[in-house]
JSON list of C-alpha atoms in Angstrom, two decimals:
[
{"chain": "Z", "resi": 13, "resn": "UNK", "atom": "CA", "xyz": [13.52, -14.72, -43.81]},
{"chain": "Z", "resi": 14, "resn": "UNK", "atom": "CA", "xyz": [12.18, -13.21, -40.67]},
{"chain": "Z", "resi": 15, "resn": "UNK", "atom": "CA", "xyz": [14.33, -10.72, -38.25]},
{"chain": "Z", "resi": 16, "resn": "UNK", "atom": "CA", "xyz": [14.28, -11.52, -34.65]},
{"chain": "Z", "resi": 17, "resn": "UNK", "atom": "CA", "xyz": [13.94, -7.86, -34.29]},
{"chain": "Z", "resi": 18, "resn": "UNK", "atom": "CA", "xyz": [10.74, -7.38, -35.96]},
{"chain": "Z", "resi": 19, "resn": "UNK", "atom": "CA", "xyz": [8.20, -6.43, -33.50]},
{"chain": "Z", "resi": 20, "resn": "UNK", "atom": "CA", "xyz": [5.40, -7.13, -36.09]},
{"chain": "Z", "resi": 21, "resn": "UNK", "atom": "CA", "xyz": [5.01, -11.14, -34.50]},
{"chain": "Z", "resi": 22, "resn": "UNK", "atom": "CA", "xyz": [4.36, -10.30, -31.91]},
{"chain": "Z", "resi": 23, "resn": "UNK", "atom": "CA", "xyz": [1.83, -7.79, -32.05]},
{"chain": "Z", "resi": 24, "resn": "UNK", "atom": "CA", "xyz": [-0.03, -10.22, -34.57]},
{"chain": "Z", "resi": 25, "resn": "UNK", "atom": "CA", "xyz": [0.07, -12.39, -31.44]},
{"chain": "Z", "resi": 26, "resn": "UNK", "atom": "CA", "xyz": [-1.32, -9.88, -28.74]},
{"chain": "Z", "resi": 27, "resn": "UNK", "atom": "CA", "xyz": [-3.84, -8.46, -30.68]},
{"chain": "Z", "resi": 28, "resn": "UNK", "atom": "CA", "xyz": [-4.95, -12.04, -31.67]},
{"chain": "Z", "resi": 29, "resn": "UNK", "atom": "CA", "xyz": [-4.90, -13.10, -28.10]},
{"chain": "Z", "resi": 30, "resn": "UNK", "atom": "CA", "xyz": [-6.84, -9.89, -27.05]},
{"chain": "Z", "resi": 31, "resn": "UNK", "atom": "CA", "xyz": [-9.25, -10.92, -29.81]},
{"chain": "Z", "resi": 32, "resn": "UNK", "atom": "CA", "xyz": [-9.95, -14.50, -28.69]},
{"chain": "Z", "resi": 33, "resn": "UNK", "atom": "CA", "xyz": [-10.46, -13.32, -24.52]},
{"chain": "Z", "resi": 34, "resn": "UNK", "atom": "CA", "xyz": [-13.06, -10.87, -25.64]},
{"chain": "Z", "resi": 35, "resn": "UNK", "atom": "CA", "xyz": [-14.45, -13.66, -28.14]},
{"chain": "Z", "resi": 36, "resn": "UNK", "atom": "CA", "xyz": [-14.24, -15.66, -24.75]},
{"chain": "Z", "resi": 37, "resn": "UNK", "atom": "CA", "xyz": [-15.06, -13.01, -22.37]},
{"chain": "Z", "resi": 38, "resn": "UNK", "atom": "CA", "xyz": [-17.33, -10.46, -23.81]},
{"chain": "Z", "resi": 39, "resn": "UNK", "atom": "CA", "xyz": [-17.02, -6.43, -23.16]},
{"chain": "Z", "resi": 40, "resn": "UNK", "atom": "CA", "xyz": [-17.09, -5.26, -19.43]},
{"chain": "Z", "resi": 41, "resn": "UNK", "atom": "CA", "xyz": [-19.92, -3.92, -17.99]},
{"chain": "Z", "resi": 42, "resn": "UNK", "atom": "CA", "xyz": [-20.51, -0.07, -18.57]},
{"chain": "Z", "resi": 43, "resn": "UNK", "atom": "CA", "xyz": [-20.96, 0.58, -14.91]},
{"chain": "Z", "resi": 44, "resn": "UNK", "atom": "CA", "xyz": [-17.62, -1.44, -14.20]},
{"chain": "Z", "resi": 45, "resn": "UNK", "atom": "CA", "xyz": [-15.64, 0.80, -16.25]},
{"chain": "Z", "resi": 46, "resn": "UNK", "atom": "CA", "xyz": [-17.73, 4.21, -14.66]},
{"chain": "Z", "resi": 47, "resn": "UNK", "atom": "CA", "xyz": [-17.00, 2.38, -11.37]},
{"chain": "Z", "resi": 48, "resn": "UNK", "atom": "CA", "xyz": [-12.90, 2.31, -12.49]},
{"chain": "Z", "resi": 49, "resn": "UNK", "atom": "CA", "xyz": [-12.78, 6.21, -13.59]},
{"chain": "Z", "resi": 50, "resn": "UNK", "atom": "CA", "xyz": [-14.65, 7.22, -10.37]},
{"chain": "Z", "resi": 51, "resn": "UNK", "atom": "CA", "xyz": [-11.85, 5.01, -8.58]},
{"chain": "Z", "resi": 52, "resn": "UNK", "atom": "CA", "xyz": [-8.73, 6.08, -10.46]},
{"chain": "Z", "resi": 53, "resn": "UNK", "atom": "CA", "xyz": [-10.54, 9.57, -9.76]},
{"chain": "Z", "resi": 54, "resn": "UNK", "atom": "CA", "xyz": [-10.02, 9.58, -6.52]},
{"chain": "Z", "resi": 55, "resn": "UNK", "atom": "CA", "xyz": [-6.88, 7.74, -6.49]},
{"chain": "Z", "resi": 56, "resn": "UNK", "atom": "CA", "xyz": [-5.38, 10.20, -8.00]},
{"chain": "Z", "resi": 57, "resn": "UNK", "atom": "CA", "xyz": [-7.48, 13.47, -5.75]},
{"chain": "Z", "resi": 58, "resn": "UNK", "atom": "CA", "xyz": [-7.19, 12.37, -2.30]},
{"chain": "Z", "resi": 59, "resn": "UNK", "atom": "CA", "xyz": [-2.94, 12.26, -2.21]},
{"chain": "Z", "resi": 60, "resn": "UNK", "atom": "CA", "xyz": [-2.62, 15.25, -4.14]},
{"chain": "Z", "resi": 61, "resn": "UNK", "atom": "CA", "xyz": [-5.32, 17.30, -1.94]},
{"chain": "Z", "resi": 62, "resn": "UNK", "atom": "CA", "xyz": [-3.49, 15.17, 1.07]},
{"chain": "Z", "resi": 63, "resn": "UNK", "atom": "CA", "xyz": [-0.04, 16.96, -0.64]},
{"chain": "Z", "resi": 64, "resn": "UNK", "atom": "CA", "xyz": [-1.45, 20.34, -0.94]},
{"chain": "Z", "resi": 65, "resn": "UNK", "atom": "CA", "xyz": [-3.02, 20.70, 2.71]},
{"chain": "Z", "resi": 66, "resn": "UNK", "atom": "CA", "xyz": [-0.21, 19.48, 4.53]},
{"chain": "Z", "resi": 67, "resn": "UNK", "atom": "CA", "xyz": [2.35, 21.80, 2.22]},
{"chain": "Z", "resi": 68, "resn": "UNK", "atom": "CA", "xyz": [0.10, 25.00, 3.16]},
{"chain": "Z", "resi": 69, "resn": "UNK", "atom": "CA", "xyz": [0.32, 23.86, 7.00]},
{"chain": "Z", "resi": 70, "resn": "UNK", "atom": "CA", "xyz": [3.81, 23.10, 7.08]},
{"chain": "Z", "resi": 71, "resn": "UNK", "atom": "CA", "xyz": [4.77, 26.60, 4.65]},
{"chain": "Z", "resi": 72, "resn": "UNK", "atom": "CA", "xyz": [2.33, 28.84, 7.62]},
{"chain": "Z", "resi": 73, "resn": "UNK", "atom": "CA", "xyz": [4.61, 27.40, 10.29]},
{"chain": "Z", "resi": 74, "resn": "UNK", "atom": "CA", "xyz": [8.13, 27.98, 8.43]},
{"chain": "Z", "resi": 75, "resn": "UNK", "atom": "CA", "xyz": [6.85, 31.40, 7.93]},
{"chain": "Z", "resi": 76, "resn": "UNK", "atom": "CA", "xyz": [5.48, 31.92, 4.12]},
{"chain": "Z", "resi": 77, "resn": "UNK", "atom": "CA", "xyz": [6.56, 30.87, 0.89]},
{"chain": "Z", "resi": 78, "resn": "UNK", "atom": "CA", "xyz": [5.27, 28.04, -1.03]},
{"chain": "Z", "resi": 79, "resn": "UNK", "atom": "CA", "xyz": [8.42, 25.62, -0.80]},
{"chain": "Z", "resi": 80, "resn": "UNK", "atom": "CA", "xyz": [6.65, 22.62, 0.74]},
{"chain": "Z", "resi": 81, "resn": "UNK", "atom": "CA", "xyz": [3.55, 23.44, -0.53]},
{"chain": "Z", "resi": 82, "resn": "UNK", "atom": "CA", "xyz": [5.01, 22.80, -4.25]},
{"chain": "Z", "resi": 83, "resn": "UNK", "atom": "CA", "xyz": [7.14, 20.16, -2.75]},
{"chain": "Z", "resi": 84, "resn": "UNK", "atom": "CA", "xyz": [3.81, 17.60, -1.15]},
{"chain": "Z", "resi": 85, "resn": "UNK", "atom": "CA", "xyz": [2.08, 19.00, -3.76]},
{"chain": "Z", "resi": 86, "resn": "UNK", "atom": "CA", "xyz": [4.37, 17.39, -6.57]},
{"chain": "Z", "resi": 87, "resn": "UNK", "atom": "CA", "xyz": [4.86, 14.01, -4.20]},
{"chain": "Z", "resi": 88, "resn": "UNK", "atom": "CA", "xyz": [0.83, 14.08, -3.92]},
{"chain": "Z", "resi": 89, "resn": "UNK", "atom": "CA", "xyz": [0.19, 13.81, -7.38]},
{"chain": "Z", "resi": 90, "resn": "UNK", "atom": "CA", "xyz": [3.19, 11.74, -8.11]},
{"chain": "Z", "resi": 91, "resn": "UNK", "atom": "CA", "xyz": [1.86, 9.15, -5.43]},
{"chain": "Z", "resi": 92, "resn": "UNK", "atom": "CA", "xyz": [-1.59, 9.52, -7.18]},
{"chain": "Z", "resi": 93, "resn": "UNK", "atom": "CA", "xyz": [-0.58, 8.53, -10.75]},
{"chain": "Z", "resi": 94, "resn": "UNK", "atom": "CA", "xyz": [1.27, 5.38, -9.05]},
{"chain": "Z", "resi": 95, "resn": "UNK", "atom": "CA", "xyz": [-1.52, 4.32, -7.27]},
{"chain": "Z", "resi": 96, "resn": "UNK", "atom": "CA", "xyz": [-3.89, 4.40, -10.54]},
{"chain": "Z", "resi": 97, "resn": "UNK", "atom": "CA", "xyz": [-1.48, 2.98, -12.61]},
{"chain": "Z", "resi": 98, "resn": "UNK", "atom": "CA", "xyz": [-1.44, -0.21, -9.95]},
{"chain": "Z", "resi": 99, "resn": "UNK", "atom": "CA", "xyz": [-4.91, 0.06, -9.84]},
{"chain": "Z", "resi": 100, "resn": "UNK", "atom": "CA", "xyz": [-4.91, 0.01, -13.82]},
{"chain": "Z", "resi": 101, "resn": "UNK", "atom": "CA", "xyz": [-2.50, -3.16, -13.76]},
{"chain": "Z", "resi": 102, "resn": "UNK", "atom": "CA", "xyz": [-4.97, -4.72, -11.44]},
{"chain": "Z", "resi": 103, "resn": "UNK", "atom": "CA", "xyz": [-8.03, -5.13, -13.98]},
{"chain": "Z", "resi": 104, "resn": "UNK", "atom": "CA", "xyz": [-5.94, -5.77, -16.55]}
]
């Protein structure tokens, strides 16, 4: 009686095939996954700093205010989390 629904199946099945790659595979190297953080680190840094600099620049020539400031700024970091989450994928 099983229910084609039931999620249970198949996370017996992933965890068993994540179980039999590190079986086959071993951990990763500690200074592979220190290498990924610094990476993702900047990944997610540069666009966002990218973001804020060119917001400030643009807002000084409108005249004041913050609206593209908060505007790159958002895009920056949004850009940032896309391109560690790809990154992420990757190594996976």
């Amino acid at each position: 009686m099983t229910d084609d629904k039931d999620p249970l199946p198949g996370s017996v099945r992933r965890h068993r095939e994540r179980r039999e790659r590190w079986a086959r595979e071993g951990e990763r190297p500690m200074g592979r996954n220190l290498a990924l953080i610094g990476a993702l680190g900047w990944l997610v840094i540069m666009p966002t700093l990218a973001g804020l600099f060119a917001g400030r620049w643009l807002d000084e020539r409108a005249g004041g205010g913050i609206f593209w400031t908060a505007a790159l700024l958002f895009a920056g970091v949004a850009l940032g989390g896309w391109l560690a989450w790809n990154r992420i994928e990757q190594e996976r």
